[in-house]
Coordinates of C-alpha atoms in Angstrom, one line a residue:
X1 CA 27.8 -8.9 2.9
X2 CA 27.2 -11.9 4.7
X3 CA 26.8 -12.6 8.4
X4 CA 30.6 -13.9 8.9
X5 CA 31.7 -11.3 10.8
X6 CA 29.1 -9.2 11.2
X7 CA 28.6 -7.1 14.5
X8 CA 26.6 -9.4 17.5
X9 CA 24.5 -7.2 19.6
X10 CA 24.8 -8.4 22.8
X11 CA 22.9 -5.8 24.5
X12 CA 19.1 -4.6 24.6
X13 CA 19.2 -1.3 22.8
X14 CA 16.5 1.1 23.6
X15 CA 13.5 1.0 20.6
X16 CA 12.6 3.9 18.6
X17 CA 9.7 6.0 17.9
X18 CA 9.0 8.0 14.8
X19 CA 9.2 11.1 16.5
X20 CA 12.6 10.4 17.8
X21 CA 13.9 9.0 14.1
X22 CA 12.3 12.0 11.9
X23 CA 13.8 14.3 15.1
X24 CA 17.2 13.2 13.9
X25 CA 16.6 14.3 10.4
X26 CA 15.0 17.7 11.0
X27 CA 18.0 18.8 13.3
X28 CA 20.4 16.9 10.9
X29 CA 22.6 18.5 8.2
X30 CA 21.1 17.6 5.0
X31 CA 23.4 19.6 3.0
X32 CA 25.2 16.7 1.5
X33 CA 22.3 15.0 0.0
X34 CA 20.5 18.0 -0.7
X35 CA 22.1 18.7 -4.6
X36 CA 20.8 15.2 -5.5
X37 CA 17.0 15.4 -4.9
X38 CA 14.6 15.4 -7.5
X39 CA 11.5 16.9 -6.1
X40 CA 9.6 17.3 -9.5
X41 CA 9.6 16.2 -12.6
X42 CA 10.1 17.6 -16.3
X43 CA 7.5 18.8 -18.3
X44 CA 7.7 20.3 -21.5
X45 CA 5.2 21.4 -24.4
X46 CA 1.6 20.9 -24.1
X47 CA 2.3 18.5 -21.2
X48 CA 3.6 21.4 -19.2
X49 CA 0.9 23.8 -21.0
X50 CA -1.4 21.5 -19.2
X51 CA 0.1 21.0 -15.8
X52 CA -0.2 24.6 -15.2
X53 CA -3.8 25.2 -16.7
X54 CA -5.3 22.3 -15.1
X55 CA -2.9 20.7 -12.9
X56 CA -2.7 20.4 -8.9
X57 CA -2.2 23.6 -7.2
X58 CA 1.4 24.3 -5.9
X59 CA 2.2 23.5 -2.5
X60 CA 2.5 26.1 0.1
X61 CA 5.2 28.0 0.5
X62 CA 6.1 27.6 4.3
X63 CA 5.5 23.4 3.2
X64 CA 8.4 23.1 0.7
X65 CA 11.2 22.9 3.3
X66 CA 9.0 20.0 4.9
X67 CA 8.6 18.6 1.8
X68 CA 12.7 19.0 0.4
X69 CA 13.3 17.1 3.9
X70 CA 11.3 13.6 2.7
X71 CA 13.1 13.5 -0.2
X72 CA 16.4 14.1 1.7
X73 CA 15.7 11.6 3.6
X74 CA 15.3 9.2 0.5
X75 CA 18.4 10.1 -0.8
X76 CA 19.9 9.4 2.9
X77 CA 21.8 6.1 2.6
X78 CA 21.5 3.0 5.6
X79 CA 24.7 4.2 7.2
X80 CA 26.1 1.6 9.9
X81 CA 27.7 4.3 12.4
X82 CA 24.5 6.2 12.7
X83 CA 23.0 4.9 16.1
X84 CA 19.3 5.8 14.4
X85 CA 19.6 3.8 11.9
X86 CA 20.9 0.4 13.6
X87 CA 18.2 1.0 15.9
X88 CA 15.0 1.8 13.6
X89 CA 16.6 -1.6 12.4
X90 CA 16.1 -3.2 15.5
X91 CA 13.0 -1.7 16.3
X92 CA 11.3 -2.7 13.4
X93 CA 12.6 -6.4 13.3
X94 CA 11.1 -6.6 17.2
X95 CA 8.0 -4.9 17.0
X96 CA 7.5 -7.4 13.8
X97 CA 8.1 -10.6 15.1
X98 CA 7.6 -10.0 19.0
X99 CA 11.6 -10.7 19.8
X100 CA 12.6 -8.8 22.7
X101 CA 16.3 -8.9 22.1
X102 CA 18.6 -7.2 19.6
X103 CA 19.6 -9.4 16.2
X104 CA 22.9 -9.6 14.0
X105 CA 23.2 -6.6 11.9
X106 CA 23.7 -9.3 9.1
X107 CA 21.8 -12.6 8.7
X108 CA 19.0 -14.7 7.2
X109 CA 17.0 -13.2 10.1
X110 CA 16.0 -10.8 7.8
X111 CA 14.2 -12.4 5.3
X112 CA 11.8 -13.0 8.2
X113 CA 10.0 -9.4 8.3
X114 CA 10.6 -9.7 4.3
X115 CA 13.8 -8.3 3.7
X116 CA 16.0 -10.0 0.0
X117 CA 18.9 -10.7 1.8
X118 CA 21.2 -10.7 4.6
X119 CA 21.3 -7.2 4.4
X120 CA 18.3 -4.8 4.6
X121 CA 20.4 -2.0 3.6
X122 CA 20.7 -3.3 0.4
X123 CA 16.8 -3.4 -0.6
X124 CA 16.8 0.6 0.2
X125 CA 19.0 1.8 -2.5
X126 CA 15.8 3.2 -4.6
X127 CA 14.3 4.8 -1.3
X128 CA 16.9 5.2 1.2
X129 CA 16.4 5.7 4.9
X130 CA 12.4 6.9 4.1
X131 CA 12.0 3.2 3.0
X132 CA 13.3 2.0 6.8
X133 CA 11.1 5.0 8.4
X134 CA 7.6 4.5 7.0
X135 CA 7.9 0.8 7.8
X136 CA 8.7 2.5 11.9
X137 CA 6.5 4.4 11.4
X138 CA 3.4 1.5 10.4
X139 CA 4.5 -0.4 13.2
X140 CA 5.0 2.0 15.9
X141 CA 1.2 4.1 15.8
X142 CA -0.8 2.2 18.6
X143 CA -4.1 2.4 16.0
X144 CA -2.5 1.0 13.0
X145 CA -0.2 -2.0 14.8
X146 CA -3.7 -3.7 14.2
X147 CA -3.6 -3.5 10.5
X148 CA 0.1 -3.5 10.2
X149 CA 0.1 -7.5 12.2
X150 CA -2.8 -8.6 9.8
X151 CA -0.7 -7.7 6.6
X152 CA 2.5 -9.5 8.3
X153 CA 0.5 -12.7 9.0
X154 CA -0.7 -12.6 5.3
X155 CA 2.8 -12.0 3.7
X156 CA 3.6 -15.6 5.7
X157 CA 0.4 -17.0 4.3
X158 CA 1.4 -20.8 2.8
X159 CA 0.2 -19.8 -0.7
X160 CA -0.4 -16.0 -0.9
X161 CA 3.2 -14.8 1.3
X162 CA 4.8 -11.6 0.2
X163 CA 8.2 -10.0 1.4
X164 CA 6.3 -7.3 3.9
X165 CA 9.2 -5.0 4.1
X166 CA 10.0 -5.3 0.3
X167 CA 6.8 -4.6 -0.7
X168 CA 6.2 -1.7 2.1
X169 CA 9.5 -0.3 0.3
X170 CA 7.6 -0.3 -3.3
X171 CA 5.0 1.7 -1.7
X172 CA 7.4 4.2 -0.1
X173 CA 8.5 4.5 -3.8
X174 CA 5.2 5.3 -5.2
X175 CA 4.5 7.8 -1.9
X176 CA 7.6 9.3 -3.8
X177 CA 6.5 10.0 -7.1
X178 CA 2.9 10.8 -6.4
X179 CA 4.5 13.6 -4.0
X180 CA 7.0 14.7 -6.8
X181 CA 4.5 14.7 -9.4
X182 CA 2.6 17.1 -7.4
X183 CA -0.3 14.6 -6.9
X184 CA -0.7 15.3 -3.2
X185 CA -0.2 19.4 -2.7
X186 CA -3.8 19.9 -2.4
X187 CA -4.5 17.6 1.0
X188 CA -0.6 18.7 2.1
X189 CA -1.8 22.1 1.6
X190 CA -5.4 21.5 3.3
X191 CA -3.9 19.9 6.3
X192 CA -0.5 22.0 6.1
X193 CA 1.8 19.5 6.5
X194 CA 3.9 17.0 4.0
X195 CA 5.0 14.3 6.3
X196 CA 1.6 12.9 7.9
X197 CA 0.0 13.4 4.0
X198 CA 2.8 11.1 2.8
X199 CA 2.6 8.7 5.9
X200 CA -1.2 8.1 5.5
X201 CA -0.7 7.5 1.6
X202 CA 1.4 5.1 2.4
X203 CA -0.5 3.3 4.9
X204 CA -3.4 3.7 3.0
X205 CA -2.1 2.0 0.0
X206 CA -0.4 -1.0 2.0
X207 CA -4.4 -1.4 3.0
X208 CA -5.7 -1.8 -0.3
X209 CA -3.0 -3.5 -1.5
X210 CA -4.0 -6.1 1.5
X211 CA -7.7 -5.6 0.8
X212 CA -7.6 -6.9 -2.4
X213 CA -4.8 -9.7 -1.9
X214 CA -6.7 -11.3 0.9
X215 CA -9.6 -11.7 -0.6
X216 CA -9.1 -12.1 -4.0
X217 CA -6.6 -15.1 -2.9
X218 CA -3.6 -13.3 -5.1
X219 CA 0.1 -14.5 -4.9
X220 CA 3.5 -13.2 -5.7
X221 CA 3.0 -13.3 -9.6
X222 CA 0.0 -10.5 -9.2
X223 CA 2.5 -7.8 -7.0
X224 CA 3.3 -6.1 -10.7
X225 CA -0.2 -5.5 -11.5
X226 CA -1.1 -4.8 -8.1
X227 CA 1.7 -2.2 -7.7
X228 CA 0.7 -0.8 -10.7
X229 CA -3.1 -0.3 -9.9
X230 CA -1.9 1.2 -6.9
X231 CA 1.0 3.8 -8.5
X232 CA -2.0 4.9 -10.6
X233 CA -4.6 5.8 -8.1
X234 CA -2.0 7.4 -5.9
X235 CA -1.3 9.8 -8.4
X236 CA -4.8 9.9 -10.0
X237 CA -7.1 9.8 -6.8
X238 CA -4.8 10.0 -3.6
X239 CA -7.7 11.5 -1.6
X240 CA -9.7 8.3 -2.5
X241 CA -6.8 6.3 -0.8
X242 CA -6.9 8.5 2.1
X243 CA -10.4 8.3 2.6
X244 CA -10.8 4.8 2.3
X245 CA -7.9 4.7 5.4
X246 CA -10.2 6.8 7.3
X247 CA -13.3 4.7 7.0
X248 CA -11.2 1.7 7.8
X249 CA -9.5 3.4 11.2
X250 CA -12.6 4.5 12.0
X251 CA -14.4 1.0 11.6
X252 CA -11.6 -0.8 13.4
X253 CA -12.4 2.1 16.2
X254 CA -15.6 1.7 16.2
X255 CA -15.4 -2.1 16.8
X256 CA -13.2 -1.7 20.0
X257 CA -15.9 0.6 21.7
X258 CA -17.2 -0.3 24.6
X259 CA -20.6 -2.2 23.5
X260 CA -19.5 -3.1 20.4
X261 CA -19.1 -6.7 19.1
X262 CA -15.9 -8.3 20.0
X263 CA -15.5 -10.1 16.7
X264 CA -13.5 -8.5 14.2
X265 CA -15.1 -6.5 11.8
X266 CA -14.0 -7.1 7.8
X267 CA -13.7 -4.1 6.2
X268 CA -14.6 -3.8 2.4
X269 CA -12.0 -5.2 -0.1
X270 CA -13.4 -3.7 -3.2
X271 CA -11.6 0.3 -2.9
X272 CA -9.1 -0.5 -5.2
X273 CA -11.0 -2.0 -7.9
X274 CA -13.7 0.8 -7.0
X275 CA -10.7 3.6 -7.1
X276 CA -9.7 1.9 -10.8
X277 CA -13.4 1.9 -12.3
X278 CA -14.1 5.5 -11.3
X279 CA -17.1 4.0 -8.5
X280 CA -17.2 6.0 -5.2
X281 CA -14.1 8.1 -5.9
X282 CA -13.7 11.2 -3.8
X283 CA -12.2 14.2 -5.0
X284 CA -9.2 14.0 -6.3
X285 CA -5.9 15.6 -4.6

């Protein structure tokens, strides 16, 4: 849809926190979408002979209702008369760019932040709403705005640009499948919780996805090979990708400190290629 008649948003609408948008969805009825999550995957033969032998514990019990709720939410549709949705929209496209007023629902606007088309909607048919909320969510936490501006500055980068939200919505897919694949239940189960796991993997994975396009200069053309480095340590060594978030929130904290240099501190670019080599893995979810 195009932006010919598309709503105008006149007003100022109140912006969204995470809290408030996930809120919605735990109070929500998710029987409708319910019968069409997948939340793991086949296995047969040795393959499943395997799984259970040697595989990743189950998750927790008292976690799988958290856990039934993310993929819900991915099979949750943009829908237009849902007040939450227009305004994660709106929340995400200001706290991107700086705008302190509401845009069109429909436009070019939105290949700003890194959205295909005049419609955002239309990028989330493989994630859904979760694809809109883990974005929020980057942009929203006070200690990772930091990171989440440097990554939006280098997807407008002259030679090395990206589609930010497009590619964020990649990663919400492989956050997906290294959740139904089981890849995560040991951290969910050690922190007992689902949503924070999958929120950090998914930060975590936009920063070494950053790490290693910045300074290894790579363009559009490498984001299949990236994104398939990345699906494979998510679901190989997700704790590595967790840690190496920690060292960098902790850096970036550490760096702010009262006393402590005011330049910015680089952080190391090497975790993914470390993470694919099998040098300083942690142990593995």
């Amino acid at each position: 849809m195009g932006s010919e008649g598309a709503p105008n948003f006149s007003k100022q609408s109140q912006p969204l926190s995470f809290n408030e948008a996930l809120q919605y969805y735990q109070t929500k009825d998710l029987s409708v979408v319910r019968p069409l999550i997948k939340t793991s995957i086949e296995r047969r033969g040795f393959a499943a002979f395997k799984h259970f032998l040697l595989g990743p514990p189950k998750l927790h019990r008292e976690l799988l209702q958290e856990r039934d709720m993310i993929f819900c939410i991915a099979a949750s549709q943009f829908d237009n008369d849902e007040s939450v949705h227009v305004r994660t929209l709106q929340t995400m496209f200001k706290q991107i760019t700086g705008s302190k007023f509401d845009c069109k629902r429909y436009g070019d606007h939105w290949d700003q932040i890194g959205f295909q088309g005049t419609d955002p909607a239309t990028d989330l048919r493989s994630v859904g709403f979760l694809g809109l909320l883990h974005i929020l969510y980057f942009v929203k936490d006070p200690k990772l705005l930091s990171l989440a501006r440097d990554i939006y500055k280098l997807s407008l980068h002259e030679s090395q640009n990206f589609p930010f939200c497009l590619m964020g919505i990649n990663l919400t897919r492989i956050t997906l499948q290294a959740l139904r694949e089981d890849c995560i239940n040991k951290e969910c189960n050690k922190r007992r919780q689902v949503v924070a796991v999958v929120n950090d993997l998914y930060v975590g994975l936009y920063l070494m996805l950053y790490q290693k396009w910045k300074h290894q200069q790579m363009t559009i053309i490498n984001s299949g090979p990236v994104l398939n480095d990345l699906e494979h340590i998510a679901k190989t060594n997700p704790r590595h990708v967790l840690r190496n978030l920690e060292a960098y929130l902790q850096s970036a904290a550490t760096s702010k400190a009262p006393g402590s240099p005011k330049e910015k501190q680089e952080f190391t670019f090497s975790s993914l290629d470390e993470a694919k080599s099998g040098v300083g893995h942690g142990e593995p979810s």
